[in-house]
Each structure stands twice: as C-alpha cells, then as structure tokens.
mmCIF file of C-alpha atoms and ligand atoms in Angstrom:
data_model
loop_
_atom_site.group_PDB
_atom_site.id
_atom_site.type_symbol
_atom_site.label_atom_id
_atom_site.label_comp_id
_atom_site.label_asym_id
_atom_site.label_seq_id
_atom_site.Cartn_x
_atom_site.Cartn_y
_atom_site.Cartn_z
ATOM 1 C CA UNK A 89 16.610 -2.434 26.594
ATOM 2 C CA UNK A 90 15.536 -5.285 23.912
ATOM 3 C CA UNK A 91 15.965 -5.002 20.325
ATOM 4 C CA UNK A 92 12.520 -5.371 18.587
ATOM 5 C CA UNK A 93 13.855 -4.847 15.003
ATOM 6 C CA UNK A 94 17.229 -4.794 13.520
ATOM 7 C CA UNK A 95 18.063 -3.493 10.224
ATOM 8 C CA UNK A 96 21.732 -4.458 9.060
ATOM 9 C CA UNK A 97 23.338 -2.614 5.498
ATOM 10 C CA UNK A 98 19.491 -3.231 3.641
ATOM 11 C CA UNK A 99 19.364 -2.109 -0.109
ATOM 12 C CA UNK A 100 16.388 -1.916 -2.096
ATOM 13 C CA UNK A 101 17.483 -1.124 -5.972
ATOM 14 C CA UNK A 102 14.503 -1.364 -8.551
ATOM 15 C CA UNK A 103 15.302 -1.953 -12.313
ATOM 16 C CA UNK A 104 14.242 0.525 -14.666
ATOM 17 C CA UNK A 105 14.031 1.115 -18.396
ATOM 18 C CA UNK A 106 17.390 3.108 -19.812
ATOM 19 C CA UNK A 107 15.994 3.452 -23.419
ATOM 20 C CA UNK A 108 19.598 1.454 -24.460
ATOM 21 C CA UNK A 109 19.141 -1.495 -25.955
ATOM 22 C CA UNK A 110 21.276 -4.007 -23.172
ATOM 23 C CA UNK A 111 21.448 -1.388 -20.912
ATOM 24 C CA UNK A 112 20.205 -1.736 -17.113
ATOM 25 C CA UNK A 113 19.736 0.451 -14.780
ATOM 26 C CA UNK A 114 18.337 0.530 -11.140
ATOM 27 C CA UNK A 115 17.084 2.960 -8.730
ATOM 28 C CA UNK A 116 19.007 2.720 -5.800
ATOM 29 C CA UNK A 117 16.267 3.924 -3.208
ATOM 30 C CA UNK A 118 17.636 2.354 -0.116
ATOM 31 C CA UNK A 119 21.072 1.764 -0.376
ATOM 32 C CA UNK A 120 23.035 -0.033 2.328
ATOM 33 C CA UNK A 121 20.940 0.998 5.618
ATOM 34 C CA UNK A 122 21.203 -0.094 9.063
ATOM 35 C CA UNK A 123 19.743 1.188 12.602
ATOM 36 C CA UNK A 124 17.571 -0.779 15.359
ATOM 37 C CA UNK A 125 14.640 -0.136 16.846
ATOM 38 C CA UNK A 126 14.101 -1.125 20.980
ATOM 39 C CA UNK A 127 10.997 -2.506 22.102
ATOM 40 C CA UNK A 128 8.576 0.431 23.096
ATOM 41 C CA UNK A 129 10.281 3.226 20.745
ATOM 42 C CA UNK A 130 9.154 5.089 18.548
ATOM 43 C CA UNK A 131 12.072 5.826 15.969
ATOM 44 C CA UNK A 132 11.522 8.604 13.143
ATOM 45 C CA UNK A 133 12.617 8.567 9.500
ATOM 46 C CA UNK A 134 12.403 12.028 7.763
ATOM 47 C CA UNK A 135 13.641 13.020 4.354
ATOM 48 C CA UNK A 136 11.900 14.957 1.372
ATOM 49 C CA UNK A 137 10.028 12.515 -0.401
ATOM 50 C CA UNK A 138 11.674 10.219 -2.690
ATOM 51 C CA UNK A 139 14.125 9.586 -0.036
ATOM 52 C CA UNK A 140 13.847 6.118 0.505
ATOM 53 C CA UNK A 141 11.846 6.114 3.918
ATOM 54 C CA UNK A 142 8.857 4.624 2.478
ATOM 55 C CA UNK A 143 10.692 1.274 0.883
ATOM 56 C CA UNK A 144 12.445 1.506 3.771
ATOM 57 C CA UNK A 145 9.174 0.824 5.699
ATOM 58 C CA UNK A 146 7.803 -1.618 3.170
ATOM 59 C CA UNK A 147 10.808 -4.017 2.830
ATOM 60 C CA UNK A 148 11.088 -4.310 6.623
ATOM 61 C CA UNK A 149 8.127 -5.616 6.825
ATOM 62 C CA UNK A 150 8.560 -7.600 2.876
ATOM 63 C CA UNK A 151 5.926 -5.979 1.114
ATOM 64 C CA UNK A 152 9.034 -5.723 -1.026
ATOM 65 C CA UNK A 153 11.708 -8.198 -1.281
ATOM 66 C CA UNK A 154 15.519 -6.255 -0.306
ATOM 67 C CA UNK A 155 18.019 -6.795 -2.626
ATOM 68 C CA UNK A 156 20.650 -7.190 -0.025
ATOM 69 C CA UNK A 157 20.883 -7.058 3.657
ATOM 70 C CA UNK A 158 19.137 -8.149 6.862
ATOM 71 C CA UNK A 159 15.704 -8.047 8.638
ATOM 72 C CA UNK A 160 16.009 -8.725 12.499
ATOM 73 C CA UNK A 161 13.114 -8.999 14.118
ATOM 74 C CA UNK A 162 12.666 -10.015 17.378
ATOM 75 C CA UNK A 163 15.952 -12.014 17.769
ATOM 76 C CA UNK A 164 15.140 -13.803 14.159
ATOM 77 C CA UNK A 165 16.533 -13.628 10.912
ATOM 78 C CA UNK A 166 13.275 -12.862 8.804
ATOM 79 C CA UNK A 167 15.089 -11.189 5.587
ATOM 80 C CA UNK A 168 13.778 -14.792 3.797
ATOM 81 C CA UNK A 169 11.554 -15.960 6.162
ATOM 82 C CA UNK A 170 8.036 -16.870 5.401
ATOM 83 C CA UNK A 171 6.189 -14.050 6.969
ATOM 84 C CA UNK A 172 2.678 -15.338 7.482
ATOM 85 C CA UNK A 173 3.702 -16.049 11.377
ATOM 86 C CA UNK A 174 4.968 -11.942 11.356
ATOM 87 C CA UNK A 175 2.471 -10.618 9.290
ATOM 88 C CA UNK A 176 -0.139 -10.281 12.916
ATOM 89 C CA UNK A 177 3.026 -9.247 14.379
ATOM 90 C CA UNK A 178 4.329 -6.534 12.618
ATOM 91 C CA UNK A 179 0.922 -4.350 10.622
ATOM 92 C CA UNK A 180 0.940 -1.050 8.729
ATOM 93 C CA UNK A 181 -0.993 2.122 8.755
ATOM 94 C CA UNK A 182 -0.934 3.364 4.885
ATOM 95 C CA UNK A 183 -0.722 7.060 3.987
ATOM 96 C CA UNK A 184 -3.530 7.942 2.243
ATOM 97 C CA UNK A 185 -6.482 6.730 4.012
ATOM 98 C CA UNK A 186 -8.862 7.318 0.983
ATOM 99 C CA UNK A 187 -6.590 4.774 -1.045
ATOM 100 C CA UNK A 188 -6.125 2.074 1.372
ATOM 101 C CA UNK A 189 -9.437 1.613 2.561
ATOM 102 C CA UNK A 190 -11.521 -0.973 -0.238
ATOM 103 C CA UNK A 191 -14.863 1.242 -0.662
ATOM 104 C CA UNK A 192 -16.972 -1.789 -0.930
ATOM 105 C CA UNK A 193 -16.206 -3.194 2.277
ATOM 106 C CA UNK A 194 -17.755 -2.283 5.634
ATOM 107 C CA UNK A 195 -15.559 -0.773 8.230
ATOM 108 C CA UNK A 196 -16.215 -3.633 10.435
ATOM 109 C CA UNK A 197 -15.544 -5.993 7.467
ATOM 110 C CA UNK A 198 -12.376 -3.738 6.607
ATOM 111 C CA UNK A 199 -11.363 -4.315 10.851
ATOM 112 C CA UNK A 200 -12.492 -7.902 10.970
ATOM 113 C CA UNK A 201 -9.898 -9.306 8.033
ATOM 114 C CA UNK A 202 -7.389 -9.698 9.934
ATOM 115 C CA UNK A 203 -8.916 -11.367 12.699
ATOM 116 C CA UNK A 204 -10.590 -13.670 10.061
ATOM 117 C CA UNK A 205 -6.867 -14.174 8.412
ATOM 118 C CA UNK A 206 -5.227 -14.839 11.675
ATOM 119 C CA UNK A 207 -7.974 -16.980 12.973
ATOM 120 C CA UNK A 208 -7.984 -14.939 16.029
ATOM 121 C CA UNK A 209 -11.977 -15.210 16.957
ATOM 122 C CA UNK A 210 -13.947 -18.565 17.640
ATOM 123 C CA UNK A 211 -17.326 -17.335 16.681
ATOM 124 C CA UNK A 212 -18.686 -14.898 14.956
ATOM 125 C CA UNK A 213 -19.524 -13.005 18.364
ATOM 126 C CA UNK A 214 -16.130 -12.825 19.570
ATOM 127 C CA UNK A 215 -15.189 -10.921 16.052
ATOM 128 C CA UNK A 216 -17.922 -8.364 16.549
ATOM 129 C CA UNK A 217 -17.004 -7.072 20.659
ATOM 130 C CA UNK A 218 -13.501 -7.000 19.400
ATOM 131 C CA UNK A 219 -13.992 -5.162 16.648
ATOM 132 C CA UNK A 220 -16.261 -2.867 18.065
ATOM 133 C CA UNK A 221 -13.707 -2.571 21.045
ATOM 134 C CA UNK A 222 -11.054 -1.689 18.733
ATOM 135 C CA UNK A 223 -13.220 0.901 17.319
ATOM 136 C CA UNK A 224 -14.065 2.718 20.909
ATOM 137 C CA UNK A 225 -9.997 2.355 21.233
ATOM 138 C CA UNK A 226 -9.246 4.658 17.834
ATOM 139 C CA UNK A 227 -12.258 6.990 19.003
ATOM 140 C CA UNK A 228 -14.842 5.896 16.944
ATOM 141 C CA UNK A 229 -18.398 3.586 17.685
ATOM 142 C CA UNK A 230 -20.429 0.461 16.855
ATOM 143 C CA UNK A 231 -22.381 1.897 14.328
ATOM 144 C CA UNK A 232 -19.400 2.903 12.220
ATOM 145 C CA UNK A 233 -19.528 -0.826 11.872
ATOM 146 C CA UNK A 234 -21.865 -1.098 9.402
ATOM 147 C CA UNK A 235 -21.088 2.038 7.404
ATOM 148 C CA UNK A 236 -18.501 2.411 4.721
ATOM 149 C CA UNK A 237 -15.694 4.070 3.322
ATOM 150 C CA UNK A 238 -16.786 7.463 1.974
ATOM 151 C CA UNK A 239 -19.294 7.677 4.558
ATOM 152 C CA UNK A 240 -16.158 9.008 6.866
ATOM 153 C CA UNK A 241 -13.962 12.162 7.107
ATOM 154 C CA UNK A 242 -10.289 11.598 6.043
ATOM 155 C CA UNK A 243 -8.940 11.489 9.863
ATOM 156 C CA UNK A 244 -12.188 9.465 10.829
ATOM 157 C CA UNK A 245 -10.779 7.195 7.822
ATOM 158 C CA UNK A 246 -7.197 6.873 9.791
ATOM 159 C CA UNK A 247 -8.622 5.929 12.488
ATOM 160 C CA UNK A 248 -10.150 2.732 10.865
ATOM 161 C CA UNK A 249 -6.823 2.351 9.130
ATOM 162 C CA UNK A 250 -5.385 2.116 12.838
ATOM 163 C CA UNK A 251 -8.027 -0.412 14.272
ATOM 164 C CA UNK A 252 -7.213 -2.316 11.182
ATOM 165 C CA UNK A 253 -3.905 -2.777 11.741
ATOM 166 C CA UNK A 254 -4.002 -2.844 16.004
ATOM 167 C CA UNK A 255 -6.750 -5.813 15.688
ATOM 168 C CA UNK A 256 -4.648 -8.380 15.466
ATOM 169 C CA UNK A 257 -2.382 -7.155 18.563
ATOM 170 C CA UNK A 258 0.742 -6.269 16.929
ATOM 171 C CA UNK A 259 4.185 -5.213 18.234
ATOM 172 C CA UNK A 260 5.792 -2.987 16.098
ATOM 173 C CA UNK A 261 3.927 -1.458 12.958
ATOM 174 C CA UNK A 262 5.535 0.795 9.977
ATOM 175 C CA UNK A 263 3.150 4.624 10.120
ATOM 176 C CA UNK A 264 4.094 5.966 7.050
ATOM 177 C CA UNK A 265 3.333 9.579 6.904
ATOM 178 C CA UNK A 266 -0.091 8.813 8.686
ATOM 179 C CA UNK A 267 -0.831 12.565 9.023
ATOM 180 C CA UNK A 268 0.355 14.022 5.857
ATOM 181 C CA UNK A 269 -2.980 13.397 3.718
ATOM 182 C CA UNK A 270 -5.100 15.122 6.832
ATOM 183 C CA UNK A 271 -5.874 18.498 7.435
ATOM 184 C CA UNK A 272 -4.059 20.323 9.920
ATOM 185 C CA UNK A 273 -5.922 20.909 12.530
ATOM 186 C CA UNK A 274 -6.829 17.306 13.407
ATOM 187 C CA UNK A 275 -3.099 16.249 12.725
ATOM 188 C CA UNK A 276 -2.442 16.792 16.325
ATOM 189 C CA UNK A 277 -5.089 14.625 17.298
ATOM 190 C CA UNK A 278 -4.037 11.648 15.525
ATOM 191 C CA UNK A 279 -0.502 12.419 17.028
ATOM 192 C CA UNK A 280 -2.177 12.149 20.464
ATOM 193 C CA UNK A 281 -3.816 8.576 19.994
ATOM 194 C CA UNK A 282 -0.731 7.037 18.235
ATOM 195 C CA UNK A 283 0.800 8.221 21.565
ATOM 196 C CA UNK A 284 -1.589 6.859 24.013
ATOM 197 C CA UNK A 285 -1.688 3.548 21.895
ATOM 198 C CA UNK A 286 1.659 3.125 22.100
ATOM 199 C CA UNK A 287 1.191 3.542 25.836
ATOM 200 C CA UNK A 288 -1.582 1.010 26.258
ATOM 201 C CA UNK A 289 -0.775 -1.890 23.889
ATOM 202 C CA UNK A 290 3.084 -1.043 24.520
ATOM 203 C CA UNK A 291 3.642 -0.714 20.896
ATOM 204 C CA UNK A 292 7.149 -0.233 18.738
ATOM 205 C CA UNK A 293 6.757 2.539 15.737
ATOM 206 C CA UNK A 294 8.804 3.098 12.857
ATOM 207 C CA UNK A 295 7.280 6.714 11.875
ATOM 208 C CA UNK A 296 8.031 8.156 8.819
ATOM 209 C CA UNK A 297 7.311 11.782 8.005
ATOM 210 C CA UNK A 298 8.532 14.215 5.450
ATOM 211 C CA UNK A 299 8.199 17.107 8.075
ATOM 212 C CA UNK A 300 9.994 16.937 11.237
ATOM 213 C CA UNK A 301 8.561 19.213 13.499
ATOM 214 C CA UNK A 302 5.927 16.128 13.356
ATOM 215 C CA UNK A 303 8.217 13.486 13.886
ATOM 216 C CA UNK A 304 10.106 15.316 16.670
ATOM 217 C CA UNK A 305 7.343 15.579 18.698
ATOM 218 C CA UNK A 306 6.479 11.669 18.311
ATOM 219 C CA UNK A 307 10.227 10.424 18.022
ATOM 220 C CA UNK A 308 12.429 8.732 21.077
ATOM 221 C CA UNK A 309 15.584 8.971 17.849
ATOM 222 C CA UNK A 310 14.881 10.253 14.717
ATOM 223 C CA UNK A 311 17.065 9.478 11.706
ATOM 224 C CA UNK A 312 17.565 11.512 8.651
ATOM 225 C CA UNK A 313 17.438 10.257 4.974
ATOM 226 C CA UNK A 314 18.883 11.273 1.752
ATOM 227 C CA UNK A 315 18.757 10.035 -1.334
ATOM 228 C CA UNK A 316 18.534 6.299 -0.306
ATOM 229 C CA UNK A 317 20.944 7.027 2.626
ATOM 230 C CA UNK A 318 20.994 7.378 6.371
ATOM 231 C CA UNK A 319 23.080 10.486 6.975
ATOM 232 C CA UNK A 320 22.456 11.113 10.609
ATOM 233 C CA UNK A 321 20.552 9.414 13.281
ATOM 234 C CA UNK A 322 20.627 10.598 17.458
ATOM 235 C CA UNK A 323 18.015 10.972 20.081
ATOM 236 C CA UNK A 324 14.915 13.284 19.169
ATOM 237 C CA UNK A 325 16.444 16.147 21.204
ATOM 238 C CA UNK A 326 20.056 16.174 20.230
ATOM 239 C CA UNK A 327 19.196 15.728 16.843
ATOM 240 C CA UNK A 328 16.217 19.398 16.953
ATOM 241 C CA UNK A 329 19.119 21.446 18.864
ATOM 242 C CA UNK A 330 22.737 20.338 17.728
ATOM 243 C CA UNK A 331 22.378 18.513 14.056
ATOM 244 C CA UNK A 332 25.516 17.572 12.615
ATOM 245 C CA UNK A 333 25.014 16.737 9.273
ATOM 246 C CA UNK A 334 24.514 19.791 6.609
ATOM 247 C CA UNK A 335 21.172 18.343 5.777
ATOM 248 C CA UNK A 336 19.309 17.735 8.641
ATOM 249 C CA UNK A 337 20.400 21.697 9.690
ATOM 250 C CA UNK A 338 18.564 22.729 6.995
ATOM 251 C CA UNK A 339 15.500 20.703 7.535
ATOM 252 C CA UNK A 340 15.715 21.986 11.340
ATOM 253 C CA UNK A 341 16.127 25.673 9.770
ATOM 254 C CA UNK A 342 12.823 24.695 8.375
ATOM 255 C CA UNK A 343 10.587 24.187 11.514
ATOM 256 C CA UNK A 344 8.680 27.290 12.156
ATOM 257 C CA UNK A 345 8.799 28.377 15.293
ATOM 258 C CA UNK A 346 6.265 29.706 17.949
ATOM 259 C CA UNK A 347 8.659 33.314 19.024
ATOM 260 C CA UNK A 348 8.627 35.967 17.145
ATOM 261 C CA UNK A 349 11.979 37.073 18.387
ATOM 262 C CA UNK A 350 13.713 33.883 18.461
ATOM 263 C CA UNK A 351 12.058 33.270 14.576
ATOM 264 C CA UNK A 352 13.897 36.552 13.931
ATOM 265 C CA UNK A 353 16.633 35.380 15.252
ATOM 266 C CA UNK A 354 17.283 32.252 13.533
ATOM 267 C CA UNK A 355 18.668 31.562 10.105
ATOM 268 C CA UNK A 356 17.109 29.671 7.705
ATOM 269 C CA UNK A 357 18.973 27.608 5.647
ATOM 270 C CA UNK A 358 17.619 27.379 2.148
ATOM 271 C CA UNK A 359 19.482 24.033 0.100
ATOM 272 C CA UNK A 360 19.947 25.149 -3.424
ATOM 273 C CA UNK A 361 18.576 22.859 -6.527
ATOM 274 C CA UNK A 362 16.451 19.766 -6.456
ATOM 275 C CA UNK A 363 17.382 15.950 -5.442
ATOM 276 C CA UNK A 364 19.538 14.092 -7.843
ATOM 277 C CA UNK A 365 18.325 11.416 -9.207
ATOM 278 C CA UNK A 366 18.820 8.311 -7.260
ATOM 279 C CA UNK A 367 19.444 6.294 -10.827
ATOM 280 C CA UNK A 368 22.669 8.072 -11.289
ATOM 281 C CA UNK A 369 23.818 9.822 -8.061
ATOM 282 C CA UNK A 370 26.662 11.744 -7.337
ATOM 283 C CA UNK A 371 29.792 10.287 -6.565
ATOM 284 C CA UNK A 372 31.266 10.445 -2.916
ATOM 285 C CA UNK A 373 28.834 12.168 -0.275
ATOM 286 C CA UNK A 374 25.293 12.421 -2.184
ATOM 287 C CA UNK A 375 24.400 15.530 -0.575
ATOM 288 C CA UNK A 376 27.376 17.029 -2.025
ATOM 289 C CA UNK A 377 25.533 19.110 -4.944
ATOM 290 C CA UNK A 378 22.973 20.479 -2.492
ATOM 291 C CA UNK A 379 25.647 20.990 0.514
ATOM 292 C CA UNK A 380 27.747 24.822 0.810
ATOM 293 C CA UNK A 381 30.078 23.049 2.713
ATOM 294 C CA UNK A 382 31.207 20.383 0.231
ATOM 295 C CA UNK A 383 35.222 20.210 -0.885
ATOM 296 C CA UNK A 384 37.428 17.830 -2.865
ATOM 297 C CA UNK A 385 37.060 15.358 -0.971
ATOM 298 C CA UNK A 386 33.237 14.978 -0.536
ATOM 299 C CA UNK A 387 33.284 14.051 -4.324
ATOM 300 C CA UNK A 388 36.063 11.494 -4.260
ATOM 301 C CA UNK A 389 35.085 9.222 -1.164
ATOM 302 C CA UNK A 390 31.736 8.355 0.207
ATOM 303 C CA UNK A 391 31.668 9.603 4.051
ATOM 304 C CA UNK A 392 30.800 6.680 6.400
ATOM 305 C CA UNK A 393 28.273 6.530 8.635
ATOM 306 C CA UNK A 394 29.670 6.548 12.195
ATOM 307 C CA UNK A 395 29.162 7.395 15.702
ATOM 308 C CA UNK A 396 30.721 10.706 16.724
ATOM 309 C CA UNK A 397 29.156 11.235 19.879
ATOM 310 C CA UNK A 398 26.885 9.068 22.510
ATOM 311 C CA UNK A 399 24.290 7.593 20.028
ATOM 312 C CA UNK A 400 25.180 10.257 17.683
ATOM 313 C CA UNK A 401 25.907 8.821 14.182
ATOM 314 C CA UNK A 402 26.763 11.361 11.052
ATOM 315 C CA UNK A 403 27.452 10.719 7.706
ATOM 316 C CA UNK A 404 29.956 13.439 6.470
ATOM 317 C CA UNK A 405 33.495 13.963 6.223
ATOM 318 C CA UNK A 406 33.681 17.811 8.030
ATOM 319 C CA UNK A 407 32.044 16.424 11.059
ATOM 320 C CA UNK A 408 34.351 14.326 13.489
HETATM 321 FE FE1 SF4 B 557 28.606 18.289 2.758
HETATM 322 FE FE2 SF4 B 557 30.864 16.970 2.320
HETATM 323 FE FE3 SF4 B 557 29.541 16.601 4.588
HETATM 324 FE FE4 SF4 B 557 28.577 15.674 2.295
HETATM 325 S S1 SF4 B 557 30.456 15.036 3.295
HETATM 326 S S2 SF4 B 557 27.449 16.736 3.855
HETATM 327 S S3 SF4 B 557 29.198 17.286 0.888
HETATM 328 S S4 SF4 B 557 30.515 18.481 3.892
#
C-alpha cells in the first residue's frame, strides 16, 4: 500500500503572554507527533477539544508553520516547501460552515476560486459545467449557483464547503469536525457522501472528530489525542473493542450504545477533573492526573509511543 502522507515527530508550540516581564511561554499543542496515512484511507484523530487535532490538521497542510518535524507528502519533503504546487493537491473542509463560507460571494463564485487560482478552466464555460457538476456530485443543483450563503441550511452549507474543496481534484484533504456544527439527524448523511466521495474520486482523509462513535464509523485507523500527544493509534476495530490506553477506554465507555441489555451491562468510565493546561503540563505521562491507573512512575518518565501489537501503538507504561 503507498504512503500518501507522512508525519514524522511534528510539534506545533505557540508563544503566549506569561504576565513576567522576560518570561516566555508556549503552548505546546502538538508536541512531537508522527503516524502515516496510505493512499485511499481514511485515518481518524479524536480527542476532547483542545487536543491538538485541529493544528494537527492545519500544519500538515501549512496553514501553520511546525516548529519542528516533518511533512511527507507523496514521497516529498514539503515541511518547507513552497506549497502553491500542493495547495490543489491537498484542500480542506472547515468546521463551521457558517464561518468559512464569505457571505458576499455566490456559491458558484465560492466553488469557482479555486479553479480560477489553479488555472484549471480555459473559458469561462468550462468553469460553469464543472462547477455545476461538482454541485450535482455534493447533492445540490445549478441554481444554487447563483444564490448565496445564508440562502442555505447549515448541512446544505457543507456541502458547498465540500465542492469547494473537491473542485480542484484533490488527493488527500484535512475534514475537521465536518459534522459537529450540524444537526443530528443529517450528520449521517454527510457521513454517507464523504464515503461515496472517497469511493469515486479515490480520495485520502485525515478526519478529525471530538466524538468517536463518528469517526469509527468513517475510520480505516483511528488515533487518539491528548493534550498535544498521540497516545494510541490501531485499526478502527481493534481500537472500538480492545483499547489499550486508559484514555481512549474511557472515550469508548462513552459511545452510547443501541442494547438495552448490553448498555446495562457496560461500565462507563467517567475521567475525573478537566484537561491540564497544555502551557504547563504534567510531567511524565500527561494523562497521569486524569488516569486511576497512574503510579510513581507515570510521573517520573514520559511513556513512549510504541507498537505493542500488529499496528497497535500505545502510549503508557502499564500496557506492554
Ligand atoms: Fe495512566 Fe500511567 Fe498509562 Fe499514563 S502511563 S495512561 S498515567 S497508567
């Protein structure tokens, strides 16, 4: 299977204000991660928010610049590359549809950018039948075309999110938390076409999600996040019925599920206290304040990140 993307130890610290005078600080929110992604996967990132999984996201594709570390991406080095040649290659679809979307702008204006950017159409023609094509693809019509923004429902909004970044024929594109602004019940529905785009225009997703009973449905691997750290990553199914690390258990606890008796059944596993901040974390395993299983040794050495079965990697120092 090829490689599409390759992430190798990338950190993303910001610098923030300490109130000292001489005194810096940063926010560590990605610190030292690395996992691939093959061509035609989808991998998904889950962690509560504030995890890291959106920079993640954004400094793959250098809407931010890393701080350290490397950017594979198809076979090429592109941590300092100029990224005009990538930008078609490798799109985004944005959270919050309402924010990402510039209200005065048509939808077939909004579509038609990054054709015009690219250069990808000859005539003026040529822009229109594709974007109208790539409308009919994301389940929408030719006269959206000519409407605008807040005209549309918020999932009808997605969907021109989508045909704005699929219009210039990518190959792997960053959906970060795509569903979480919608309403429920047509988050399944937007699942669905993701799916059957992927399957048509053979497309690569990084999906990021702060709930993983959506990510698990989407998901070929899924990794976990915490606090600017991968702590476990393993195929989609190993990592819903055996997870390893502490954390992910709990957000697996979380899922709701369909049986009554097997919902009776289960334990749910409630993690005590909020996130530490990521400007001064905890020493050792950063999951240590949250986890019941922590010891002496979780706060003297960091646990490293390593395979302990088949494509099974864990960070923590009870698992082996
Ligand atoms: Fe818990 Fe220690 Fe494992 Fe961290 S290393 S998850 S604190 S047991």
């Amino acid at each position: 299977m090829k490689r599409l993307l390759e992430v190798q130890n990338l950190k993303k610290y910001f610098p923030v204000a300490s109130g000292r005078l001489f005194e810096k600080k940063v926010v560590k929110a990605v610190d030292d991660v690395s996992f691939f992604i093959n061509k035609g996967e989808t991998l998904g990132l889950v962690g509560e928010s504030g995890c890291g999984k959106t920079t993640t996201g954004r400094t793959i594709l250098r809407l931010q610049e890393p701080t350290e570390g490397k950017i594979i991406f198809d076979g090429q080095d592109i941590t300092k590359a100029n990224m005009l040649p990538y930008r078609r290659r490798m799109q985004i679809v944005f959270q919050d549809p309402y924010a990402s979307l510039n209200p005065r702008m048509t939808v077939g204006d909004i579509v038609g950018e990054g054709l015009d950017i690219h250069k990808l159409c000859a005539n003026k023609r040529e822009r229109q039948d594709v974007i109208v094509e790539m409308l009919e693809r994301v389940g929408l019509n030719s006269e959206h075309a000519n409407r605008f923004p807040h005209e549309f429902s918020g999932g009808q909004r997605q969907r021109v999110g989508i045909a704005r970044a699929l219009v210039v024929k990518p190959e792997f594109i960053v959906c970060d938390e795509p569903i979480s602004a919608l309403d429920v019940s047509i988050q399944a529905q937007v699942i669905n076409m993701f799916e059957e785009l992927q399957d048509q225009l053979d497309l690569t997703y990084l999906f990021i999600a702060h709930d993983l009973s959506v990510v698990k449905h989407i998901s070929n691997r899924i990794g976990v996040m915490y606090l600017g750290k991968l702590v476990e990553l393993a195929d989609a199914n190993e990592l819903t019925f055996h997870p390893l690390h502490p954390y992910s258990q709990s957000l697996i606890s979380a899922i709701p599920v369909a049986d009554p008796k097997l919902s009776r059944t289960r334990q749910r596993i409630v993690l005590e206290g909020d996130v530490p901040s990521p400007i001064d974390p905890p020493s050792g395993c950063r999951f240590r304040t949250r986890c019941s299983y922590a010891t002496k040794i979780c706060a003297e050495q960091e646990p490293e990140f390593k395979e302990v079965k088949d494509n099974h990697f864990v960070a923590c120092h009870i698992v082996e």
